[in-house]
Amino acid sequence: MSIQIAFHHERPISPAAILSLCNQAAADARTIAQTKLMLQEGLTVGVWADQQLIGFSRAVTVGRLCAYIKEVVVDKRYPQARIGQKLINHLLKGLEQVEIIHLLCARDLLTDRGTDTRKDTGTWLFQHKKASDLSSPA
């Protein structure tokens, strides 16, 4: 079995495949139209086992100031933590210019990439750079 991970702009993710995965994983229900819009906004990454989508995650950004990792959905037949960590790590690579990234997820999905726990809110924060280190947009 071959596992591939890629951003939506590198390997398009089918809205129908996302809906199928969400239904199987008991994630929130959405329509094809809503899924197509979701894929046009933010940053989405998918994981495939051979040709089948087995996981996806997405982040919504507020410029370079902050981002929110909104979903981490993994097929129940695959190791949740291992695939979830791959999704998060790949998203973090695509968000390197974002100062703070908020993520609400299970502890076993996190890695050692400089996380900080906010126990009062249940939010995990990844801080890549200080605001003063970010260059101004052109």
PDB file of C-alpha atoms in Angstrom:
ATOM      1  CA  MET A   1       0.000   0.000   0.000  1.00  0.00           C
ATOM      2  CA  SER A   2       1.335   3.393  -1.025  1.00  0.00           C
ATOM      3  CA  ILE A   3       0.527   6.457   1.135  1.00  0.00           C
ATOM      4  CA  GLN A   4       0.652   9.901  -0.491  1.00  0.00           C
ATOM      5  CA  ILE A   5       0.054  13.272   1.148  1.00  0.00           C
ATOM      6  CA  ALA A   6      -0.484  16.451  -0.866  1.00  0.00           C
ATOM      7  CA  PHE A   7      -2.121  19.859  -0.797  1.00  0.00           C
ATOM      8  CA  HIS A   8      -5.343  20.253  -2.779  1.00  0.00           C
ATOM      9  CA  HIS A   9      -3.567  22.513  -5.289  1.00  0.00           C
ATOM     10  CA  GLU A  10      -0.977  19.748  -5.901  1.00  0.00           C
ATOM     11  CA  ARG A  11      -3.431  16.840  -6.120  1.00  0.00           C
ATOM     12  CA  PRO A  12      -7.083  17.866  -6.350  1.00  0.00           C
ATOM     13  CA  ILE A  13      -9.316  16.375  -3.688  1.00  0.00           C
ATOM     14  CA  SER A  14     -12.736  15.259  -4.864  1.00  0.00           C
ATOM     15  CA  PRO A  15     -15.628  16.833  -2.936  1.00  0.00           C
ATOM     16  CA  ALA A  16     -17.440  13.471  -3.171  1.00  0.00           C
ATOM     17  CA  ALA A  17     -14.441  11.709  -1.585  1.00  0.00           C
ATOM     18  CA  ILE A  18     -14.453  14.226   1.293  1.00  0.00           C
ATOM     19  CA  LEU A  19     -18.190  13.706   1.841  1.00  0.00           C
ATOM     20  CA  SER A  20     -17.740   9.941   1.831  1.00  0.00           C
ATOM     21  CA  LEU A  21     -14.888  10.205   4.345  1.00  0.00           C
ATOM     22  CA  CYS A  22     -16.869  12.582   6.595  1.00  0.00           C
ATOM     23  CA  ASN A  23     -19.898  10.283   6.540  1.00  0.00           C
ATOM     24  CA  GLN A  24     -17.746   7.257   7.396  1.00  0.00           C
ATOM     25  CA  ALA A  25     -15.906   9.114  10.158  1.00  0.00           C
ATOM     26  CA  ALA A  26     -19.144  10.602  11.550  1.00  0.00           C
ATOM     27  CA  ALA A  27     -17.870  14.145  10.948  1.00  0.00           C
ATOM     28  CA  ASP A  28     -20.291  16.997  10.266  1.00  0.00           C
ATOM     29  CA  ALA A  29     -22.603  16.746   7.276  1.00  0.00           C
ATOM     30  CA  ARG A  30     -22.180  19.106   4.354  1.00  0.00           C
ATOM     31  CA  THR A  31     -23.264  19.321   0.746  1.00  0.00           C
ATOM     32  CA  ILE A  32     -21.214  18.981  -2.436  1.00  0.00           C
ATOM     33  CA  ALA A  33     -21.634  22.742  -3.019  1.00  0.00           C
ATOM     34  CA  GLN A  34     -20.385  23.562   0.500  1.00  0.00           C
ATOM     35  CA  THR A  35     -17.449  21.186   0.048  1.00  0.00           C
ATOM     36  CA  LYS A  36     -16.473  22.797  -3.262  1.00  0.00           C
ATOM     37  CA  LEU A  37     -16.464  26.233  -1.581  1.00  0.00           C
ATOM     38  CA  MET A  38     -14.410  24.875   1.316  1.00  0.00           C
ATOM     39  CA  LEU A  39     -11.778  23.610  -1.141  1.00  0.00           C
ATOM     40  CA  GLN A  40     -11.507  27.079  -2.703  1.00  0.00           C
ATOM     41  CA  GLU A  41     -10.819  28.766   0.644  1.00  0.00           C
ATOM     42  CA  GLY A  42      -7.903  28.262   2.986  1.00  0.00           C
ATOM     43  CA  LEU A  43      -5.424  25.419   2.723  1.00  0.00           C
ATOM     44  CA  THR A  44      -6.528  21.784   2.401  1.00  0.00           C
ATOM     45  CA  VAL A  45      -4.374  18.661   2.493  1.00  0.00           C
ATOM     46  CA  GLY A  46      -5.336  15.074   1.713  1.00  0.00           C
ATOM     47  CA  VAL A  47      -3.861  11.646   2.405  1.00  0.00           C
ATOM     48  CA  TRP A  48      -4.422   8.793  -0.004  1.00  0.00           C
ATOM     49  CA  ALA A  49      -3.830   5.061   0.367  1.00  0.00           C
ATOM     50  CA  ASP A  50      -3.234   4.101  -3.229  1.00  0.00           C
ATOM     51  CA  GLN A  51      -6.111   5.989  -4.915  1.00  0.00           C
ATOM     52  CA  GLN A  52      -8.514   6.214  -1.951  1.00  0.00           C
ATOM     53  CA  LEU A  53      -8.741   9.365   0.176  1.00  0.00           C
ATOM     54  CA  ILE A  54      -8.193   8.235   3.777  1.00  0.00           C
ATOM     55  CA  GLY A  55      -7.788  11.604   5.476  1.00  0.00           C
ATOM     56  CA  PHE A  56      -7.979  15.351   5.035  1.00  0.00           C
ATOM     57  CA  SER A  57      -7.403  18.470   7.038  1.00  0.00           C
ATOM     58  CA  ARG A  58      -7.828  22.154   6.360  1.00  0.00           C
ATOM     59  CA  ALA A  59      -6.719  25.465   7.723  1.00  0.00           C
ATOM     60  CA  VAL A  60      -8.370  28.858   7.443  1.00  0.00           C
ATOM     61  CA  THR A  61      -6.028  31.826   7.614  1.00  0.00           C
ATOM     62  CA  VAL A  62      -6.374  35.423   8.681  1.00  0.00           C
ATOM     63  CA  GLY A  63      -3.553  36.792   6.587  1.00  0.00           C
ATOM     64  CA  ARG A  64      -0.149  36.112   8.078  1.00  0.00           C
ATOM     65  CA  LEU A  65      -1.243  36.810  11.626  1.00  0.00           C
ATOM     66  CA  CYS A  66      -3.035  33.573  12.506  1.00  0.00           C
ATOM     67  CA  ALA A  67      -4.583  30.404  11.142  1.00  0.00           C
ATOM     68  CA  TYR A  68      -7.083  27.885  12.443  1.00  0.00           C
ATOM     69  CA  ILE A  69      -6.754  24.194  11.683  1.00  0.00           C
ATOM     70  CA  LYS A  70     -10.442  23.485  11.392  1.00  0.00           C
ATOM     71  CA  GLU A  71     -10.653  19.765  10.700  1.00  0.00           C
ATOM     72  CA  VAL A  72      -8.598  16.611  10.928  1.00  0.00           C
ATOM     73  CA  VAL A  73     -10.656  13.716   9.531  1.00  0.00           C
ATOM     74  CA  VAL A  74      -9.206  10.207   9.178  1.00  0.00           C
ATOM     75  CA  ASP A  75     -10.759   6.992   7.880  1.00  0.00           C
ATOM     76  CA  LYS A  76     -11.507   4.728  10.865  1.00  0.00           C
ATOM     77  CA  ARG A  77      -9.727   1.808   9.212  1.00  0.00           C
ATOM     78  CA  TYR A  78      -6.340   3.556   9.435  1.00  0.00           C
ATOM     79  CA  PRO A  79      -4.178   4.593  12.425  1.00  0.00           C
ATOM     80  CA  GLN A  80      -5.875   7.821  13.516  1.00  0.00           C
ATOM     81  CA  ALA A  81      -2.903   9.364  15.314  1.00  0.00           C
ATOM     82  CA  ARG A  82      -0.298   8.518  12.682  1.00  0.00           C
ATOM     83  CA  ILE A  83      -2.361   9.799   9.729  1.00  0.00           C
ATOM     84  CA  GLY A  84      -3.580  12.795  11.751  1.00  0.00           C
ATOM     85  CA  GLN A  85       0.000  13.756  12.599  1.00  0.00           C
ATOM     86  CA  LYS A  86       0.978  13.538   8.917  1.00  0.00           C
ATOM     87  CA  LEU A  87      -1.917  15.844   8.009  1.00  0.00           C
ATOM     88  CA  ILE A  88      -1.051  18.410  10.688  1.00  0.00           C
ATOM     89  CA  ASN A  89       2.667  18.372   9.886  1.00  0.00           C
ATOM     90  CA  HIS A  90       1.949  18.904   6.183  1.00  0.00           C
ATOM     91  CA  LEU A  91      -0.427  21.792   6.946  1.00  0.00           C
ATOM     92  CA  LEU A  92       2.195  23.375   9.212  1.00  0.00           C
ATOM     93  CA  LYS A  93       4.688  23.339   6.316  1.00  0.00           C
ATOM     94  CA  GLY A  94       2.182  25.291   4.245  1.00  0.00           C
ATOM     95  CA  LEU A  95       1.600  27.745   7.080  1.00  0.00           C
ATOM     96  CA  GLU A  96       5.234  28.623   7.844  1.00  0.00           C
ATOM     97  CA  GLN A  97       4.635  32.350   7.239  1.00  0.00           C
ATOM     98  CA  VAL A  98       1.736  32.445   9.710  1.00  0.00           C
ATOM     99  CA  GLU A  99       2.650  33.635  13.193  1.00  0.00           C
ATOM    100  CA  ILE A 100       0.182  31.659  15.330  1.00  0.00           C
ATOM    101  CA  ILE A 101      -1.796  28.557  14.429  1.00  0.00           C
ATOM    102  CA  HIS A 102      -4.731  27.418  16.566  1.00  0.00           C
ATOM    103  CA  LEU A 103      -5.725  23.758  16.664  1.00  0.00           C
ATOM    104  CA  LEU A 104      -8.286  21.925  18.735  1.00  0.00           C
ATOM    105  CA  CYS A 105      -7.639  18.180  18.643  1.00  0.00           C
ATOM    106  CA  ALA A 106      -6.743  15.082  20.619  1.00  0.00           C
ATOM    107  CA  ARG A 107      -3.321  15.116  22.298  1.00  0.00           C
ATOM    108  CA  ASP A 108      -2.118  12.090  20.273  1.00  0.00           C
ATOM    109  CA  LEU A 109      -2.385  14.070  17.015  1.00  0.00           C
ATOM    110  CA  LEU A 110       0.260  16.536  18.142  1.00  0.00           C
ATOM    111  CA  THR A 111       3.952  16.362  17.482  1.00  0.00           C
ATOM    112  CA  ASP A 112       7.016  17.963  19.011  1.00  0.00           C
ATOM    113  CA  ARG A 113       6.878  21.019  16.717  1.00  0.00           C
ATOM    114  CA  GLY A 114       6.873  23.647  19.459  1.00  0.00           C
ATOM    115  CA  THR A 115       3.356  23.193  20.770  1.00  0.00           C
ATOM    116  CA  ASP A 116       1.977  25.088  23.709  1.00  0.00           C
ATOM    117  CA  THR A 117      -1.166  23.942  25.469  1.00  0.00           C
ATOM    118  CA  ARG A 118      -3.807  26.380  26.632  1.00  0.00           C
ATOM    119  CA  LYS A 119      -5.665  24.135  29.074  1.00  0.00           C
ATOM    120  CA  ASP A 120      -8.278  26.749  29.839  1.00  0.00           C
ATOM    121  CA  THR A 121      -9.555  26.679  26.247  1.00  0.00           C
ATOM    122  CA  GLY A 122      -8.382  23.270  25.015  1.00  0.00           C
ATOM    123  CA  THR A 123      -6.579  24.981  22.146  1.00  0.00           C
ATOM    124  CA  TRP A 124      -3.124  23.957  20.998  1.00  0.00           C
ATOM    125  CA  LEU A 125      -0.968  26.779  19.675  1.00  0.00           C
ATOM    126  CA  PHE A 126       1.911  26.540  17.225  1.00  0.00           C
ATOM    127  CA  GLN A 127       4.023  29.676  17.056  1.00  0.00           C
ATOM    128  CA  HIS A 128       6.350  29.843  14.050  1.00  0.00           C
ATOM    129  CA  LYS A 129       7.663  33.401  14.239  1.00  0.00           C
ATOM    130  CA  LYS A 130       7.315  36.564  16.242  1.00  0.00           C
ATOM    131  CA  ALA A 131       5.164  39.218  14.598  1.00  0.00           C
ATOM    132  CA  SER A 132       8.191  41.509  14.368  1.00  0.00           C
ATOM    133  CA  ASP A 133      10.065  38.831  12.367  1.00  0.00           C
ATOM    134  CA  LEU A 134       7.426  38.700   9.636  1.00  0.00           C
ATOM    135  CA  SER A 135       8.211  40.754   6.578  1.00  0.00           C
ATOM    136  CA  SER A 136       5.602  43.195   5.358  1.00  0.00           C
ATOM    137  CA  PRO A 137       3.424  42.023   2.462  1.00  0.00           C
ATOM    138  CA  ALA A 138       4.422  43.489  -0.893  1.00  0.00           C
TER     139      ALA A 138
END
